[in-house]
Every structure is written in C-alpha cells, then in structure tokens.
One Martini backbone bead per residue (centre of mass of N, CA, C, O) as a GRO file, in nm:
protein
  159
    1UNK     BB    1  13.697   9.886  10.590
    2UNK     BB    2  13.440   9.971  10.833
    3UNK     BB    3  13.104   9.935  10.933
    4UNK     BB    4  12.858   9.964  11.096
    5UNK     BB    5  12.572   9.868  11.168
    6UNK     BB    6  12.351   9.979  10.906
    7UNK     BB    7  12.612  10.021  10.729
    8UNK     BB    8  12.750  10.147  10.426
    9UNK     BB    9  13.040  10.214  10.270
   10UNK     BB   10  13.236  10.490  10.106
   11UNK     BB   11  13.113  10.630  10.296
   12UNK     BB   12  12.916  10.571  10.556
   13UNK     BB   13  12.580  10.458  10.512
   14UNK     BB   14  12.247  10.417  10.527
   15UNK     BB   15  12.035  10.132  10.541
   16UNK     BB   16  11.758  10.014  10.382
   17UNK     BB   17  11.583   9.764  10.513
   18UNK     BB   18  11.307   9.805  10.352
   19UNK     BB   19  11.476   9.802  10.070
   20UNK     BB   20  11.558   9.531  10.057
   21UNK     BB   21  11.635   9.252   9.851
   22UNK     BB   22  11.683   9.019  10.082
   23UNK     BB   23  11.434   9.171  10.258
   24UNK     BB   24  11.111   9.190  10.264
   25UNK     BB   25  11.031   9.471  10.443
   26UNK     BB   26  11.253   9.372  10.658
   27UNK     BB   27  11.035   9.118  10.769
   28UNK     BB   28  10.764   9.274  10.768
   29UNK     BB   29  10.419   9.225  10.779
   30UNK     BB   30  10.370   9.541  10.728
   31UNK     BB   31  10.558   9.782  10.861
   32UNK     BB   32  10.856   9.979  10.765
   33UNK     BB   33  11.104  10.172  10.960
   34UNK     BB   34  11.343  10.369  10.873
   35UNK     BB   35  11.658  10.414  11.039
   36UNK     BB   36  11.924  10.520  11.175
   37UNK     BB   37  12.092  10.223  11.148
   38UNK     BB   38  11.793  10.104  11.115
   39UNK     BB   39  11.486   9.946  11.227
   40UNK     BB   40  11.104   9.908  11.243
   41UNK     BB   41  10.810   9.759  11.321
   42UNK     BB   42  10.464   9.796  11.220
   43UNK     BB   43  10.109   9.830  11.288
   44UNK     BB   44   9.817   9.864  11.219
   45UNK     BB   45   9.509   9.924  11.288
   46UNK     BB   46   9.407   9.653  11.503
   47UNK     BB   47   9.707   9.596  11.555
   48UNK     BB   48   9.994   9.399  11.694
   49UNK     BB   49  10.287   9.344  11.791
   50UNK     BB   50  10.493   9.094  11.815
   51UNK     BB   51  10.753   8.952  11.999
   52UNK     BB   52  10.934   8.948  11.715
   53UNK     BB   53  10.894   9.234  11.573
   54UNK     BB   54  10.710   9.150  11.291
   55UNK     BB   55  10.456   9.063  11.359
   56UNK     BB   56  10.095   9.047  11.349
   57UNK     BB   57   9.806   9.081  11.572
   58UNK     BB   58   9.496   9.078  11.654
   59UNK     BB   59   9.266   9.303  11.805
   60UNK     BB   60   9.029   9.242  12.052
   61UNK     BB   61   8.782   9.487  12.093
   62UNK     BB   62   8.557   9.301  12.243
   63UNK     BB   63   8.708   9.251  12.513
   64UNK     BB   64   8.676   9.560  12.561
   65UNK     BB   65   8.376   9.700  12.657
   66UNK     BB   66   8.246   9.569  12.380
   67UNK     BB   67   8.367   9.792  12.186
   68UNK     BB   68   8.112  10.004  12.287
   69UNK     BB   69   7.881   9.815  12.250
   70UNK     BB   70   7.563   9.788  12.360
   71UNK     BB   71   7.543   9.490  12.239
   72UNK     BB   72   7.704   9.375  11.968
   73UNK     BB   73   8.042   9.224  11.916
   74UNK     BB   74   8.263   9.187  11.604
   75UNK     BB   75   8.536   9.043  11.522
   76UNK     BB   76   8.794   9.139  11.315
   77UNK     BB   77   9.023   9.191  11.102
   78UNK     BB   78   9.142   9.489  11.229
   79UNK     BB   79   8.852   9.495  11.374
   80UNK     BB   80   8.499   9.588  11.397
   81UNK     BB   81   8.161   9.549  11.508
   82UNK     BB   82   7.818   9.641  11.539
   83UNK     BB   83   7.502   9.505  11.706
   84UNK     BB   84   7.158   9.448  11.719
   85UNK     BB   85   6.881   9.352  11.848
   86UNK     BB   86   6.605   9.277  11.810
   87UNK     BB   87   6.417   9.582  11.779
   88UNK     BB   88   6.672   9.726  11.667
   89UNK     BB   89   6.901  10.009  11.585
   90UNK     BB   90   7.176  10.148  11.449
   91UNK     BB   91   7.340  10.411  11.511
   92UNK     BB   92   7.536  10.647  11.375
   93UNK     BB   93   7.794  10.563  11.566
   94UNK     BB   94   7.790  10.231  11.564
   95UNK     BB   95   7.688  10.153  11.888
   96UNK     BB   96   7.432  10.237  11.937
   97UNK     BB   97   7.088  10.163  12.033
   98UNK     BB   98   6.749  10.176  11.895
   99UNK     BB   99   6.427  10.175  11.910
  100UNK     BB  100   6.196  10.018  11.737
  101UNK     BB  101   5.871  10.123  11.613
  102UNK     BB  102   5.641   9.893  11.532
  103UNK     BB  103   5.381  10.082  11.530
  104UNK     BB  104   5.465  10.289  11.285
  105UNK     BB  105   5.376  10.054  11.107
  106UNK     BB  106   5.330   9.733  10.992
  107UNK     BB  107   5.235   9.563  11.281
  108UNK     BB  108   4.981   9.349  11.274
  109UNK     BB  109   4.745   9.468  11.411
  110UNK     BB  110   4.403   9.511  11.430
  111UNK     BB  111   4.422   9.732  11.648
  112UNK     BB  112   4.641   9.760  11.901
  113UNK     BB  113   4.964   9.910  11.951
  114UNK     BB  114   5.250   9.828  12.172
  115UNK     BB  115   5.531   9.966  12.256
  116UNK     BB  116   5.864   9.832  12.333
  117UNK     BB  117   6.160   9.737  12.419
  118UNK     BB  118   6.230   9.556  12.134
  119UNK     BB  119   5.896   9.558  12.097
  120UNK     BB  120   5.550   9.421  12.076
  121UNK     BB  121   5.183   9.458  12.136
  122UNK     BB  122   4.861   9.353  12.134
  123UNK     BB  123   4.535   9.476  12.134
  124UNK     BB  124   4.183   9.517  12.199
  125UNK     BB  125   3.882   9.606  12.199
  126UNK     BB  126   3.609   9.645  12.327
  127UNK     BB  127   3.442   9.318  12.285
  128UNK     BB  128   3.724   9.184  12.236
  129UNK     BB  129   3.958   8.918  12.141
  130UNK     BB  130   4.252   8.786  12.152
  131UNK     BB  131   4.415   8.585  11.957
  132UNK     BB  132   4.666   8.328  11.947
  133UNK     BB  133   4.832   8.515  11.740
  134UNK     BB  134   4.848   8.815  11.878
  135UNK     BB  135   4.659   9.008  11.652
  136UNK     BB  136   4.396   8.930  11.648
  137UNK     BB  137   4.034   8.981  11.652
  138UNK     BB  138   3.728   8.884  11.840
  139UNK     BB  139   3.419   8.888  11.893
  140UNK     BB  140   3.193   8.934  12.141
  141UNK     BB  141   2.890   8.771  12.289
  142UNK     BB  142   2.660   8.810  12.517
  143UNK     BB  143   2.470   8.549  12.664
  144UNK     BB  144   2.156   8.555  12.837
  145UNK     BB  145   2.028   8.348  13.090
  146UNK     BB  146   1.875   8.203  13.363
  147UNK     BB  147   2.142   8.006  13.427
  148UNK     BB  148   2.366   8.125  13.205
  149UNK     BB  149   2.683   8.242  13.084
  150UNK     BB  150   2.778   8.323  12.725
  151UNK     BB  151   3.044   8.310  12.508
  152UNK     BB  152   3.045   8.445  12.182
  153UNK     BB  153   3.172   8.421  11.891
  154UNK     BB  154   3.175   8.483  11.551
  155UNK     BB  155   3.176   8.158  11.507
  156UNK     BB  156   2.955   8.027  11.733
  157UNK     BB  157   3.151   7.936  11.976
  158UNK     BB  158   3.120   7.827  12.278
  159UNK     BB  159   3.304   7.929  12.604
   0.00000   0.00000   0.00000
C-alpha cells in the first residue's frame, strides 16, 4: 500500500512538512506554509523569496523611488528608513522633510536672522557690519575729513 507524495499512513493523510522532524521548518528560511499534500515557503515583509524557493533576500526599498523618502533613504535588512538633510526635520509620515526655522530659537545672530530652506543667514542693523564669523556685528563710524572718508570699527582700526 503506498500513498501519493506529501501523504503517509493508512489511510493516507497529509504530511505536515513544516513540522517535520527531518527538515526544520520545511527547509524554509522564514515561513513554512503547509498545504494539502505539499507546502511552500514565504518571506516576511521587506523580503522576497529567492529562486531556490526556500531562502529569502532583502528587498532594497530605496532602489525604487528612493523608498518614497523626500531626502535620504537607508536600506536595512527587511526594512528601510528615511532621513533628512541638515536644516530639515522628518515629518510624522516618516518620509517627508520639513524646514527647521533656525531663526525661531537660539539662532546665534547678533541682530537679524533670516530663515531659508534648510538654512539661515544673519544681517546687521543699519550702521553695523557683519563680522567674518557671519553672526556678530560691529558698529561702523564714518569719519569725514576734508581729504578722505574713513570707516572706523568699534575696535578703532581704519578700514
């Protein structure tokens, strides 16, 4: 008396290849699904079944449309995540980036702060000049003589 492949016993009944003591998990790397007279392997989300029908390979979600990320996509095993460029913050959807208003907090500008997309810059009030650090301002004093005009900073150096 013999049974068809995938069955055993008398009378013949389905063998659960996924619970076999001979082959752990049916030989499947991730998920084994028993079917009547057979079985098949499946993979978790973020993975795809390899051509051998047993192993799973990572899906690089970033390779298609940057994973839906507005700025940067980083692939991980079975998943991915989005990050934003400097001056931007990741929105609650985990994909879009919103500009950080650097002028709303401690912006470091001595006088005026101007927010731009992903950055900011400083300016000085009238009569002041922006220092080479791009943040502090020095007062300018115009001294007029009969011959020349000099601009003197608060440090006393003629420019």
